[in-house]
Structure formats: C-alpha cells, structure tokens
C-alpha cells in the first residue's frame, strides 16, 4: 500500500510538472486557462471590493455617526479625516504603490518591470481605497479595481514563472476584467486594457484580453445583476443643430479635463511642499473634503447617486455648475494629500454635471434647437474622461455599452474626439502619464527601451545574407550593392570564413585611387575591404547593438557565433531594428521583421 501511494504521488508530481511545462509553452493553453483565471479573479475582486466599500461606508457614516452624535451634523467634517489617518498609515507602511489612483503604477509595471507587481499591492490597495471611499474620499473605485485585478493577474503569472510578455498580458487581462465587471461593459474593458495599459493594439493576445473581460462580466452579472452601471434616459435626436451644440460642448469638456489634470497635480505639489509627516497629510485633506461635503454632500465618495440625478435633469443649473468645480477640488485634495482611489468616477461626475448644466443653458439660449440635459450629461461623462485620460475609444465604448442606444453614438463620438484633440494639443501628457512624467519617467520612451533591452539580434537579423568573396572583383561588389540597396556586405575567404566587411564608402575610396576603368576592374575586394571587423552575436540585446552602431557610425554589423567569430550566421542593419520595432508596436506584420 505504501509503495502504491509513493508511486501514485510520484506520478502526480511528474504529471503536474509536465502540465506546468505545457502551459508555459502553449499560447492556446495560456489563452484558455491563465486569461480565464485572471478574469475570474478580476470579477470576484471587483465584487469583494464593492462589498468592502459598502461595509466601510456603513461603518463611517452609520456606526461612527452614533458615536459622534454630540457633534450634530458637523460629524461629517471629521469622518474623512479619520479615514485619511488610516489610509496614510497603510500606504506609507505597507505599499506606497497603493497611494493615488493606481493606473499609472500598472502602466509602469507593464512598460518597465515586465508586468511584475508585488502581490501585497492588491490587498493594501483594496483596503486603503475602500476606507478612503467609505469615509467620504472624493475618488472612484475603478482605478483601484484595475490595480487590484492587474496585480492578481501579475501574481498568477509570477507564480507559474511565465515569460514577461505573458505576464504583461495577464496584467492587461486583469485591468480589462476590473473595468468590465465594474461597468458591465466587456468591450470597453478590453479597449481600456489596450488603449491605456498596454498603449498599443496588439492582435497577438487580443483574444486573451477579450476572454478575461467576458468572464469577469459574466461573474458580475451573476452576482450583481444584468443591469448597466447607470440608468440612462432614452435619447432622441431631433435636429442637426444639436450636433453644433455638442461640438461646442466638446471644447468645454476639454477645458474641464485639462483643469482637472492641472489642479490634481497642483494639489499634489502643494501637499508635497508641506514639511510634515507624510502619514498625516491624508487626514488634512480629509478635513478639507469634510468641510466641502458638509455643504455639498454630493462630492463624497464615487458620487453615482448624483450622476443618476443629473442624467434625468434633476440637478438645478446653479448646483450643477457648482458641483463641477467642487468635485475637481475635492478629488484633487483627496489624491493630492495621499488618499487612495481612482479618477474614473470623478471624471464621469464632472462630465455629467457639466453636461446637464450645458443642456439646460441651451434651452435658455435656443429652445427650438436645445439638446436634452440628460443626454448631454451622458455625453459629458465620456467627453471629460476622454480628454483627461486621452482614451477616446474607451470613453465612447463605455457610454455606448451603458446605453445600448446607437442613436447616441454620433454626438458621443463628436464630443469625445474634440475633447481628446484639444487636450492633446494643450498638454502632451494625460492624467495618467503625467504622474509618471513628473517622476522623470517618459512612458513611451520606457516602452521603446524595454523592447530594445528584451529582444535579441537573432529576432531581427537577416539570416543567410548575401556575401562577397575576398577574390571578387570590384565590379561585382558595385553591382551587388546597387542591386540590393544595402550599404555593405560581409566578405568571406575561400573556406567560408568571415575575413572582412566591404562598405559603400570603401568603394568610393577605391574610385579615388583608380584612374582608369581598366585599373578599377583589376581591384579585388580583399584590397579595399575593412579587415578590422565589428561583430555581434545572436543572443546579444538590440540595445547593445544600437550602441555599437552609434559609436562607429555604421548601419550594418555581421552576426557570428560566440564560440567561432569567423563563422557568419547573419547580418543586422538599422532597417532590421526598425522593422522589429514596428512589429512590436503592431504597425507592420510579423513577416516584415526580416529583409530578404
């Protein structure tokens, strides 16, 4: 019996190792299993996080209210400060990545760290953000859900020791799952992962991200119901003149998105300049938020209840305009002081209030051509986020999936594109990337450098390149260079060993020395070639090869074996590197990496 148990356990271990090895190497298995598991984790992570927010909201505004009843209605001023104290302790003690709105940290992990995110980040982020929101912090739950789900995907990839490309995709799968589960919008979740997290539309793992997003949506619908995040009014398109009003509103949305960006990071600078312990700063921000919320409680938390009212035109014109600017201030204070939460919901809040107020203004200016305040509030939600985040596709798709009404798509696209273009013209960074740029990190440059540091010469080189023999005449070399368009070729001797390189400038020098056609034809390649050869190896990083090219001001380097530098295995040129970069960015097909 004991022998049977040992044999069985040994087989189980062996089969487990074989399965793990298969899963690591098979993209199909990766798609079905790992992306699916990440979708499950992201879906349930979103549900648990929402439950935590509800629990802390009840604790702060129900239980603590009874303890602070001696303060009367003024207790709401102290509640966000109490939450800020706890948030400050959590972020400064356990995981500084949990501070702020979270998405930039995920973007940086994908670009610089191979998608690796510390597993503790998900736990600390969930706790800190739920306390911040539950105590009245004026932030959203979507950013934290993205960071939580992404860290779960990253942890899964690290647990099974997947390669960096697959871990990055699991991070994107987690982000897609988080957004999809929150808004019941699987398509928007997919495009958020591609547009914001990966910052490129890669076809290679598109299916994995879609699968993760769909699974998270199914889980959310099962537990929370198959209903959109917001109940939206029926949109009626009455006149083409409405489009003119929407176009104008696109510029207003851009201004608000830009103001949100500037004030958010201005607040961060202000709190950074305070010479006090960092753990105390969120409490100071909390007191200020409490003071605003005492007069305008709509700014507390995610603010979805106020958005619902705006969508049906139930916010007065003056209150709506006031809430636009107070929400920008409150969110800036929350995040600038060190709170934890997202900017997604605040962007929707700002856009909804601005849109509803703008719709009511059109009734005062031109009643016959006015646009419905509720419809404009809906469009404003997408337009402000599109401008601030520089993510127009995600913004359009989220609102389209929430309404399911194709008639809203035209004004939605007009305002989102106008808002995005205007903000992009006035600011080179989005609300996400600016946080990294202020830390000296250019996310686009990091992505490019990451490609050069993680891809090798073997992936970009020309295999079996055209060569010259050292006994060839100059005429043959000239004809080969003219025919191929290359500026140089490896030169081999009679035994096939690499002995030199002939470049176009070597031929020009030969022309200067030869005074007649007959003497020029007598020149052999071995007489004019460069014998001092700069070589590289198939496993060498492209970053190092580009440095070599820059130092010597050359565009082509022979690729040789490490244990035999006379054996030619390929040729690398600047064009090959550019072709690989294009493939990496999904601009060209994979076959364009090599020149034949």
Coordinates of C-alpha atoms in Angstrom, one line a residue:
X1 CA 0.0 0.0 0.0
X2 CA 2.8 2.4 0.9
X3 CA 4.6 1.6 -2.3
X4 CA 1.4 2.3 -4.3
X5 CA 1.0 5.7 -2.5
X6 CA 4.6 6.6 -3.3
X7 CA 4.2 5.6 -6.9
X8 CA 0.9 7.5 -7.3
X9 CA 2.3 10.6 -5.7
X10 CA 5.3 10.5 -7.9
X11 CA 3.1 10.2 -11.0
X12 CA 1.0 13.1 -9.8
X13 CA 4.1 15.3 -9.3
X14 CA 5.5 14.2 -12.7
X15 CA 2.2 14.9 -14.4
X16 CA 2.0 18.3 -12.6
X17 CA 5.4 19.3 -13.8
X18 CA 4.5 18.2 -17.4
X19 CA 1.3 20.2 -17.2
X20 CA 3.1 23.3 -15.9
X21 CA 5.7 22.9 -18.6
X22 CA 3.0 22.6 -21.3
X23 CA 1.1 25.6 -20.0
X24 CA 4.2 27.8 -20.0
X25 CA 4.9 27.0 -23.6
X26 CA 1.5 26.8 -25.2
X27 CA -0.2 30.0 -26.1
X28 CA -3.5 28.2 -26.6
X29 CA -3.4 26.9 -23.1
X30 CA -2.3 30.3 -21.8
X31 CA -5.3 31.8 -23.5
X32 CA -7.9 29.4 -22.1
X33 CA -6.5 28.9 -18.6
X34 CA -4.5 31.8 -17.4
X35 CA -6.6 34.6 -19.0
X36 CA -9.7 32.8 -17.8
X37 CA -8.4 32.5 -14.2
X38 CA -7.4 36.2 -14.3
X39 CA -10.9 37.1 -15.5
X40 CA -12.4 35.1 -12.6
X41 CA -10.0 36.8 -10.1
X42 CA -10.8 40.2 -11.6
X43 CA -14.5 39.7 -11.5
X44 CA -14.6 38.5 -7.9
X45 CA -12.0 41.1 -6.9
X46 CA -14.4 43.8 -8.2
X47 CA -17.3 42.3 -6.2
X48 CA -15.4 41.9 -3.0
X49 CA -14.0 45.5 -3.4
X50 CA -17.5 46.9 -3.8
X51 CA -18.6 45.0 -0.7
X52 CA -15.7 46.4 1.2
X53 CA -16.7 50.0 0.2
X54 CA -20.2 49.4 1.3
X55 CA -19.1 48.0 4.6
X56 CA -16.8 50.9 5.4
X57 CA -19.4 53.4 4.3
X58 CA -21.8 51.9 6.8
X59 CA -19.1 51.9 9.5
X60 CA -18.1 55.5 9.0
X61 CA -21.4 57.1 8.3
X62 CA -23.7 55.0 10.4
X63 CA -21.7 53.5 13.3
X64 CA -19.4 56.4 13.8
X65 CA -22.2 58.8 13.4
X66 CA -23.9 57.4 16.5
X67 CA -20.6 57.8 18.4
X68 CA -20.2 61.4 17.2
X69 CA -23.8 62.5 17.6
X70 CA -22.7 65.1 20.1
X71 CA -21.2 67.0 17.1
X72 CA -24.6 67.1 15.4
X73 CA -24.4 67.4 11.6
X74 CA -20.8 68.6 11.8
X75 CA -19.6 65.0 12.3
X76 CA -19.2 64.7 8.5
X77 CA -16.3 67.0 8.7
X78 CA -14.2 64.7 10.9
X79 CA -15.2 61.4 9.2
X80 CA -12.9 61.8 6.1
X81 CA -10.0 62.9 8.3
X82 CA -10.3 59.7 10.4
X83 CA -10.3 57.6 7.1
X84 CA -7.3 59.6 5.9
X85 CA -5.3 58.7 9.0
X86 CA -5.8 55.0 8.4
X87 CA -5.1 55.4 4.6
X88 CA -1.9 57.3 5.3
X89 CA -0.7 54.5 7.7
X90 CA -1.5 51.8 5.2
X91 CA 0.2 53.3 2.2
X92 CA 3.3 54.6 3.9
X93 CA 3.8 51.4 5.9
X94 CA 3.0 48.5 3.6
X95 CA 2.8 49.6 -0.1
X96 CA 3.5 53.0 -1.4
X97 CA 2.1 51.9 -4.8
X98 CA -1.3 51.9 -3.2
X99 CA -1.3 55.7 -2.9
X100 CA -3.0 57.7 -5.6
X101 CA -5.1 56.5 -8.4
X102 CA -3.3 53.3 -9.3
X103 CA -3.4 53.1 -13.1
X104 CA 0.0 54.8 -13.7
X105 CA 1.7 52.2 -11.5
X106 CA 0.1 49.5 -13.6
X107 CA 1.2 51.2 -16.8
X108 CA 4.8 51.5 -15.5
X109 CA 4.9 47.8 -14.3
X110 CA 3.9 46.8 -17.9
X111 CA 6.4 49.0 -19.5
X112 CA 9.4 48.7 -17.2
X113 CA 9.1 45.7 -14.9
X114 CA 7.9 43.0 -17.3
X115 CA 4.4 43.3 -15.7
X116 CA 5.6 42.3 -12.2
X117 CA 3.6 43.9 -9.4
X118 CA 4.0 43.0 -5.8
X119 CA 1.2 40.7 -4.6
X120 CA 0.7 42.7 -1.4
X121 CA -0.3 45.7 -3.5
X122 CA -3.7 44.2 -4.3
X123 CA -4.5 43.7 -0.6
X124 CA -3.2 47.1 0.5
X125 CA -4.9 48.9 -2.4
X126 CA -8.2 47.2 -1.7
X127 CA -8.1 48.1 2.0
X128 CA -6.8 51.7 1.6
X129 CA -9.1 52.6 -1.3
X130 CA -12.2 51.1 0.3
X131 CA -11.5 53.0 3.5
X132 CA -10.8 56.2 1.6
X133 CA -14.1 56.0 -0.4
X134 CA -16.1 54.7 2.5
X135 CA -15.0 57.6 4.7
X136 CA -16.1 60.1 2.1
X137 CA -12.9 60.5 0.0
X138 CA -13.9 62.1 -3.4
X139 CA -12.5 59.4 -5.6
X140 CA -13.6 56.5 -7.7
X141 CA -13.5 52.7 -7.4
X142 CA -12.5 51.9 -11.0
X143 CA -8.8 52.8 -10.7
X144 CA -8.3 50.7 -7.6
X145 CA -10.2 47.8 -9.1
X146 CA -7.8 48.0 -12.2
X147 CA -4.8 47.9 -9.9
X148 CA -6.2 45.1 -7.7
X149 CA -7.2 42.9 -10.7
X150 CA -3.9 43.6 -12.5
X151 CA -1.8 42.7 -9.5
X152 CA -3.8 39.4 -9.3
X153 CA -3.0 38.7 -12.9
X154 CA 0.6 39.6 -12.4
X155 CA 0.8 37.4 -9.3
X156 CA -0.6 34.4 -11.3
X157 CA 2.0 34.9 -14.0
X158 CA 4.8 35.1 -11.5
X159 CA 3.6 32.1 -9.6
X160 CA 3.8 29.9 -12.7
X161 CA 7.0 31.7 -13.9
X162 CA 5.6 32.7 -17.2
X163 CA 7.8 34.9 -19.5
X164 CA 7.5 38.6 -19.3
X165 CA 5.3 39.0 -22.4
X166 CA 2.6 36.7 -20.9
X167 CA 2.8 38.4 -17.5
X168 CA 2.2 41.8 -19.2
X169 CA -0.8 40.4 -21.0
X170 CA -2.2 38.9 -17.7
X171 CA -1.8 42.4 -16.2
X172 CA -3.8 43.8 -19.1
X173 CA -6.4 40.9 -18.7
X174 CA -6.8 41.9 -15.0
X175 CA -7.3 45.6 -16.0
X176 CA -9.9 44.6 -18.6
X177 CA -11.7 42.3 -16.1
X178 CA -11.8 45.1 -13.5
X179 CA -13.4 47.7 -15.8
X180 CA -15.7 45.2 -17.4
X181 CA -17.0 43.9 -14.0
X182 CA -17.5 47.4 -12.7
X183 CA -19.4 48.9 -15.7
X184 CA -20.9 45.7 -17.1
X185 CA -19.1 46.7 -20.2
X186 CA -16.8 43.9 -21.6
X187 CA -15.9 45.7 -24.8
X188 CA -14.9 48.8 -23.0
X189 CA -12.9 46.8 -20.6
X190 CA -11.0 45.3 -23.5
X191 CA -10.2 48.6 -25.1
X192 CA -9.2 50.2 -21.8
X193 CA -6.6 47.5 -21.4
X194 CA -5.3 48.0 -24.9
X195 CA -5.6 51.8 -25.1
X196 CA -4.4 52.8 -21.5
X197 CA -2.5 49.9 -20.0
X198 CA -0.7 48.3 -23.0
X199 CA -0.9 51.5 -25.0
X200 CA -1.0 49.6 -28.3
X201 CA -3.5 47.5 -30.1
X202 CA -1.8 44.1 -30.2
X203 CA -3.5 41.3 -32.1
X204 CA -1.3 38.6 -30.6
X205 CA -3.1 38.4 -27.3
X206 CA -6.3 40.3 -28.1
X207 CA -8.4 37.1 -27.6
X208 CA -6.9 36.6 -24.1
X209 CA -7.9 40.0 -23.0
X210 CA -11.4 39.6 -24.5
X211 CA -11.9 36.3 -22.7
X212 CA -10.8 37.7 -19.4
X213 CA -13.2 40.7 -19.8
X214 CA -16.1 38.5 -20.8
X215 CA -15.6 36.1 -17.8
X216 CA -15.5 39.0 -15.4
X217 CA -18.6 40.4 -16.9
X218 CA -20.5 37.1 -16.5
X219 CA -19.4 36.9 -12.9
X220 CA -20.5 40.4 -12.2
X221 CA -23.9 39.9 -13.9
X222 CA -24.5 36.7 -12.0
X223 CA -23.9 38.3 -8.6
X224 CA -24.9 41.9 -9.2
X225 CA -27.5 41.5 -11.9
X226 CA -27.5 42.2 -15.6
X227 CA -28.0 45.9 -15.5
X228 CA -25.8 48.8 -16.6
X229 CA -23.9 50.9 -14.2
X230 CA -26.3 53.8 -14.7
X231 CA -29.9 54.0 -15.6
X232 CA -29.9 56.3 -18.6
X233 CA -32.7 58.3 -20.3
X234 CA -33.9 57.5 -23.8
X235 CA -32.1 59.7 -26.3
X236 CA -34.0 61.5 -29.0
X237 CA -32.2 63.1 -31.9
X238 CA -34.4 66.0 -33.0
X239 CA -32.3 68.3 -35.2
X240 CA -28.9 68.5 -36.9
X241 CA -28.3 71.8 -35.0
X242 CA -27.9 69.6 -31.9
X243 CA -24.5 68.5 -33.3
X244 CA -23.3 72.1 -33.3
X245 CA -24.1 72.4 -29.7
X246 CA -22.4 69.0 -29.0
X247 CA -19.3 70.2 -30.9
X248 CA -19.1 73.3 -28.7
X249 CA -19.5 71.2 -25.7
X250 CA -16.5 69.1 -26.8
X251 CA -14.3 72.2 -26.2
X252 CA -15.9 72.8 -22.8
X253 CA -15.3 69.1 -21.8
X254 CA -11.7 69.5 -22.9
X255 CA -11.2 72.6 -20.7
X256 CA -12.7 70.7 -17.7
X257 CA -10.4 67.7 -18.4
X258 CA -7.4 69.9 -18.6
X259 CA -8.4 71.8 -15.5
X260 CA -8.8 68.5 -13.7
X261 CA -5.3 67.5 -14.7
X262 CA -3.7 70.8 -13.7
X263 CA -5.5 71.1 -10.3
X264 CA -4.9 67.4 -9.4
X265 CA -1.1 67.7 -9.7
X266 CA -1.1 71.2 -8.4
X267 CA -2.6 69.9 -5.2
X268 CA 0.0 67.1 -5.1
X269 CA 2.7 69.7 -5.3
X270 CA 1.1 71.7 -2.6
X271 CA 1.0 68.8 -0.2
X272 CA 4.5 67.7 -1.1
X273 CA 5.7 71.1 -0.1
X274 CA 4.3 70.8 3.4
X275 CA 7.1 69.9 5.9
X276 CA 5.0 67.5 7.9
X277 CA 5.0 63.6 8.2
X278 CA 3.5 62.1 5.1
X279 CA 1.2 59.9 7.2
X280 CA -0.7 62.9 8.4
X281 CA -1.3 64.6 5.0
X282 CA -4.3 62.4 4.0
X283 CA -6.0 63.5 7.3
X284 CA -5.5 67.2 6.4
X285 CA -7.0 66.6 3.0
X286 CA -9.9 64.7 4.7
X287 CA -10.7 67.7 6.9
X288 CA -10.9 70.0 3.8
X289 CA -13.1 67.4 2.0
X290 CA -15.3 67.1 5.0
X291 CA -15.8 70.9 5.0
X292 CA -16.8 70.9 1.4
X293 CA -19.1 67.8 1.9
X294 CA -20.8 69.5 4.8
X295 CA -22.3 72.0 2.4
X296 CA -22.4 69.7 -0.7
X297 CA -22.6 66.1 0.3
X298 CA -22.8 65.0 -3.4
X299 CA -19.0 65.2 -3.6
X300 CA -18.5 62.4 -1.0
X301 CA -17.4 59.0 -2.4
X302 CA -17.9 57.9 -6.0
X303 CA -21.0 60.2 -6.5
X304 CA -23.0 57.8 -8.6
X305 CA -26.3 58.8 -6.9
X306 CA -25.7 62.4 -8.0
X307 CA -24.9 61.3 -11.5
X308 CA -28.2 59.4 -11.7
X309 CA -30.0 62.6 -10.8
X310 CA -28.1 64.6 -13.5
X311 CA -28.9 62.0 -16.2
X312 CA -32.6 62.7 -15.6
X313 CA -32.1 66.5 -15.4
X314 CA -32.9 66.7 -11.7
X315 CA -29.9 68.9 -10.7
X316 CA -30.5 72.6 -10.8
X317 CA -28.4 74.7 -13.2
X318 CA -26.5 76.6 -10.4
X319 CA -26.0 73.5 -8.3
X320 CA -24.7 71.6 -11.3
X321 CA -22.1 74.2 -12.2
X322 CA -21.1 74.5 -8.6
X323 CA -20.6 70.7 -8.3
X324 CA -18.4 70.6 -11.4
X325 CA -15.7 72.8 -9.8
X326 CA -16.2 71.4 -6.2
X327 CA -15.7 67.8 -7.5
X328 CA -12.5 68.8 -9.2
X329 CA -11.2 70.5 -6.0
X330 CA -12.4 67.6 -3.7
X331 CA -10.8 64.9 -5.9
X332 CA -7.6 66.9 -6.2
X333 CA -7.5 67.3 -2.4
X334 CA -8.1 63.6 -1.8
X335 CA -5.4 62.3 -4.2
X336 CA -3.0 65.2 -3.7
X337 CA -2.9 64.7 0.0
X338 CA -2.1 61.0 -0.4
X339 CA -5.5 59.3 -0.5
X340 CA -6.2 56.2 -2.5
X341 CA -8.8 55.9 -5.3
X342 CA -9.4 56.4 -9.0
X343 CA -10.1 59.4 -11.3
X344 CA -12.5 57.5 -13.5
X345 CA -15.7 58.1 -11.5
X346 CA -14.8 61.8 -10.7
X347 CA -14.3 62.4 -14.4
X348 CA -17.8 60.9 -15.1
X349 CA -19.2 63.1 -12.2
X350 CA -17.7 66.2 -13.6
X351 CA -18.9 65.5 -17.1
X352 CA -22.4 64.6 -16.0
X353 CA -22.8 67.8 -14.0
X354 CA -21.3 69.9 -16.8
X355 CA -23.4 68.2 -19.5
X356 CA -26.6 68.6 -17.6
X357 CA -25.9 72.3 -16.9
X358 CA -24.9 72.9 -20.5
X359 CA -28.1 71.2 -21.8
X360 CA -30.2 73.5 -19.6
X361 CA -28.3 76.5 -20.9
X362 CA -29.1 75.5 -24.5
X363 CA -32.8 75.7 -23.6
X364 CA -32.3 79.3 -22.4
X365 CA -30.3 80.3 -25.5
X366 CA -32.1 78.5 -28.3
X367 CA -35.1 76.5 -27.1
X368 CA -36.0 75.2 -30.6
X369 CA -32.5 73.7 -31.1
X370 CA -31.8 72.7 -27.5
X371 CA -30.3 69.4 -26.5
X372 CA -31.8 67.3 -23.7
X373 CA -29.9 67.9 -20.4
X374 CA -29.9 64.2 -19.6
X375 CA -28.5 63.2 -23.0
X376 CA -25.8 65.9 -22.7
X377 CA -25.0 64.7 -19.2
X378 CA -24.4 61.2 -20.6
X379 CA -22.2 62.6 -23.4
X380 CA -20.3 64.8 -20.9
X381 CA -19.4 61.8 -18.8
X382 CA -17.5 60.3 -21.7
X383 CA -16.1 63.6 -23.1
X384 CA -14.4 64.7 -19.9
X385 CA -12.8 61.3 -19.3
X386 CA -11.7 61.0 -22.9
X387 CA -9.9 64.3 -22.7
X388 CA -8.3 63.8 -19.3
X389 CA -7.2 60.2 -19.9
X390 CA -6.6 60.6 -23.7
X391 CA -8.7 57.4 -24.2
X392 CA -11.5 58.3 -26.6
X393 CA -12.2 54.7 -27.6
X394 CA -12.7 53.5 -24.1
X395 CA -14.9 56.5 -23.2
X396 CA -17.1 56.0 -26.3
X397 CA -17.5 52.3 -25.7
X398 CA -18.3 52.5 -22.0
X399 CA -21.1 55.0 -22.6
X400 CA -22.3 53.1 -25.7
X401 CA -22.5 49.8 -23.7
X402 CA -24.2 51.5 -20.8
X403 CA -27.0 52.9 -23.1
X404 CA -27.2 50.3 -25.7
X405 CA -28.6 53.1 -27.9
X406 CA -27.0 53.6 -31.3
X407 CA -28.6 57.0 -31.7
X408 CA -26.3 58.5 -29.0
X409 CA -23.1 57.4 -30.9
X410 CA -22.8 60.4 -33.2
X411 CA -22.8 63.1 -30.5
X412 CA -20.8 60.8 -28.3
X413 CA -18.0 60.5 -30.9
X414 CA -18.0 64.2 -31.8
X415 CA -17.6 65.4 -28.2
X416 CA -15.0 62.7 -27.2
X417 CA -12.8 63.3 -30.3
X418 CA -12.9 67.1 -29.9
X419 CA -12.1 66.9 -26.2
X420 CA -9.2 64.5 -26.8
X421 CA -7.7 66.5 -29.6
X422 CA -7.9 69.8 -27.7
X423 CA -6.4 68.4 -24.6
X424 CA -3.7 66.7 -26.6
X425 CA -2.9 70.0 -28.3
X426 CA -2.6 71.8 -25.0
X427 CA -1.0 69.0 -22.9
X428 CA 1.5 66.4 -24.0
X429 CA 0.5 64.1 -21.2
X430 CA -2.7 62.5 -20.0
X431 CA -3.9 62.5 -16.4
X432 CA -2.3 59.0 -16.1
X433 CA 1.0 59.6 -17.9
X434 CA 1.7 63.0 -16.3
X435 CA 2.1 61.3 -12.9
X436 CA 4.9 59.2 -14.3
X437 CA 6.4 62.2 -16.3
X438 CA 6.6 64.2 -13.0
X439 CA 8.8 61.4 -11.6
X440 CA 11.1 61.6 -14.6
X441 CA 9.6 58.7 -16.5
X442 CA 8.6 59.0 -20.1
X443 CA 6.3 56.0 -20.5
X444 CA 6.6 56.0 -24.3
X445 CA 10.4 56.0 -24.2
X446 CA 10.3 53.3 -21.5
X447 CA 8.2 51.1 -23.8
X448 CA 10.7 51.6 -26.6
X449 CA 13.7 51.0 -24.4
X450 CA 12.1 47.9 -23.0
X451 CA 11.7 46.5 -26.5
X452 CA 15.4 47.1 -27.2
X453 CA 16.5 45.6 -23.9
X454 CA 14.4 42.4 -24.1
X455 CA 14.7 41.5 -27.8
X456 CA 17.9 39.9 -29.3
X457 CA 19.8 40.2 -32.5
X458 CA 18.5 36.8 -33.6
X459 CA 15.0 38.1 -33.8
X460 CA 15.9 41.0 -36.1
X461 CA 18.9 39.8 -38.2
X462 CA 18.9 38.8 -41.9
X463 CA 19.6 35.0 -42.0
X464 CA 21.9 33.7 -44.8
X465 CA 22.7 37.2 -46.0
X466 CA 24.3 37.9 -49.4
X467 CA 28.1 37.9 -49.2
X468 CA 31.2 38.7 -51.2
X469 CA 34.3 36.6 -51.7
X470 CA 37.6 38.3 -51.0
X471 CA 38.7 37.3 -54.5
X472 CA 35.7 39.0 -56.2
X473 CA 36.4 42.0 -58.5
X474 CA 35.2 45.5 -57.6
X475 CA 32.7 45.5 -60.4
X476 CA 30.8 42.6 -58.8
X477 CA 30.7 44.4 -55.4
X478 CA 29.4 47.5 -57.0
X479 CA 26.7 45.6 -58.9
X480 CA 25.6 43.8 -55.7
X481 CA 25.4 47.0 -53.6
X482 CA 23.4 48.7 -56.4
X483 CA 21.0 45.8 -56.8
X484 CA 20.4 45.2 -53.1
X485 CA 20.2 48.7 -51.8
X486 CA 22.4 47.7 -48.8
X487 CA 25.4 49.8 -47.9
X488 CA 27.8 46.9 -47.0
X489 CA 28.3 43.2 -47.2
X490 CA 30.3 40.6 -45.2
X491 CA 33.4 39.2 -47.1
X492 CA 34.3 35.5 -46.9
X493 CA 37.5 33.8 -47.9
X494 CA 37.7 30.6 -50.0
X495 CA 37.0 28.4 -46.9
X496 CA 33.8 30.4 -46.0
X497 CA 35.3 32.2 -43.0
X498 CA 34.5 35.8 -42.3
X499 CA 37.5 38.0 -43.1
X500 CA 36.1 41.5 -43.6
X501 CA 33.3 43.8 -44.5
X502 CA 33.0 45.8 -47.7
X503 CA 31.0 49.0 -47.4
X504 CA 30.0 51.6 -50.0
X505 CA 32.5 54.1 -48.6
X506 CA 35.3 51.6 -49.3
X507 CA 34.3 51.5 -52.9
X508 CA 34.3 55.3 -53.1
X509 CA 37.8 55.3 -51.7
X510 CA 38.8 52.8 -54.4
X511 CA 37.4 55.1 -57.1
X512 CA 39.6 57.9 -55.9
X513 CA 42.7 55.8 -56.2
X514 CA 41.9 54.1 -59.5
X515 CA 42.3 56.5 -62.5
X516 CA 41.0 54.3 -65.4
X517 CA 38.3 51.7 -66.0
X518 CA 40.9 49.0 -66.6
X519 CA 42.7 49.7 -63.3
X520 CA 39.4 49.9 -61.4
X521 CA 38.3 46.4 -62.8
X522 CA 41.6 45.0 -61.6
X523 CA 40.9 45.9 -58.0
X524 CA 39.9 43.0 -55.8
X525 CA 37.6 43.0 -52.7
X526 CA 40.4 41.9 -50.4
X527 CA 42.4 45.0 -51.3
X528 CA 39.7 47.5 -50.3
X529 CA 37.7 45.8 -47.6
X530 CA 37.8 46.6 -43.9
X531 CA 39.6 43.8 -42.1
X532 CA 39.1 45.1 -38.6
X533 CA 35.6 43.7 -38.2
X534 CA 33.0 44.8 -35.6
X535 CA 30.7 41.8 -34.9
X536 CA 27.8 40.9 -32.7
X537 CA 26.2 37.7 -31.5
X538 CA 22.7 36.2 -32.0
X539 CA 21.9 36.4 -28.2
X540 CA 23.1 40.0 -27.9
X541 CA 20.5 42.6 -26.9
X542 CA 19.4 45.1 -29.6
X543 CA 20.1 47.9 -27.2
X544 CA 23.8 47.0 -27.1
X545 CA 24.0 46.6 -30.9
X546 CA 22.5 50.1 -31.4
X547 CA 25.2 51.5 -29.1
X548 CA 27.8 49.8 -31.3
X549 CA 26.3 51.2 -34.5
X550 CA 26.2 54.7 -33.0
X551 CA 29.8 54.6 -31.8
X552 CA 31.2 53.6 -35.2
X553 CA 28.6 55.5 -37.2
X554 CA 27.7 52.3 -39.2
X555 CA 24.5 50.7 -40.3
X556 CA 25.3 47.1 -40.7
X557 CA 27.1 44.5 -38.4
X558 CA 27.9 40.9 -39.2
X559 CA 26.4 38.3 -36.8
X560 CA 28.7 35.5 -35.8
X561 CA 28.7 32.6 -33.4
X562 CA 30.2 33.3 -30.0
X563 CA 32.5 30.2 -30.0
X564 CA 33.7 30.9 -33.6
X565 CA 33.8 34.5 -34.6
X566 CA 34.8 33.6 -38.1
X567 CA 31.5 31.7 -38.8
X568 CA 28.9 34.1 -40.2
X569 CA 25.3 33.4 -39.2
X570 CA 23.5 36.6 -40.2
X571 CA 23.6 40.4 -40.7
X572 CA 21.9 43.1 -38.7
X573 CA 21.1 46.5 -40.1
X574 CA 19.3 49.6 -38.8
X575 CA 16.4 48.8 -41.0
X576 CA 16.0 45.4 -39.4
X577 CA 15.8 47.0 -35.9
X578 CA 13.1 49.5 -37.2
X579 CA 11.2 46.6 -38.7
X580 CA 11.2 44.7 -35.4
X581 CA 10.1 47.9 -33.6
X582 CA 7.2 48.2 -36.0
X583 CA 6.2 44.6 -35.4
X584 CA 6.4 45.2 -31.6
X585 CA 4.1 48.2 -32.0
X586 CA 1.8 46.2 -34.2
X587 CA 2.3 48.6 -37.1
X588 CA 3.6 46.0 -39.6
X589 CA 3.0 42.3 -40.0
X590 CA 5.4 39.9 -38.3
X591 CA 6.9 38.9 -41.6
X592 CA 8.3 42.4 -42.1
X593 CA 11.0 41.9 -39.5
X594 CA 13.4 40.3 -41.9
X595 CA 14.6 41.6 -45.2
X596 CA 15.3 39.1 -47.9

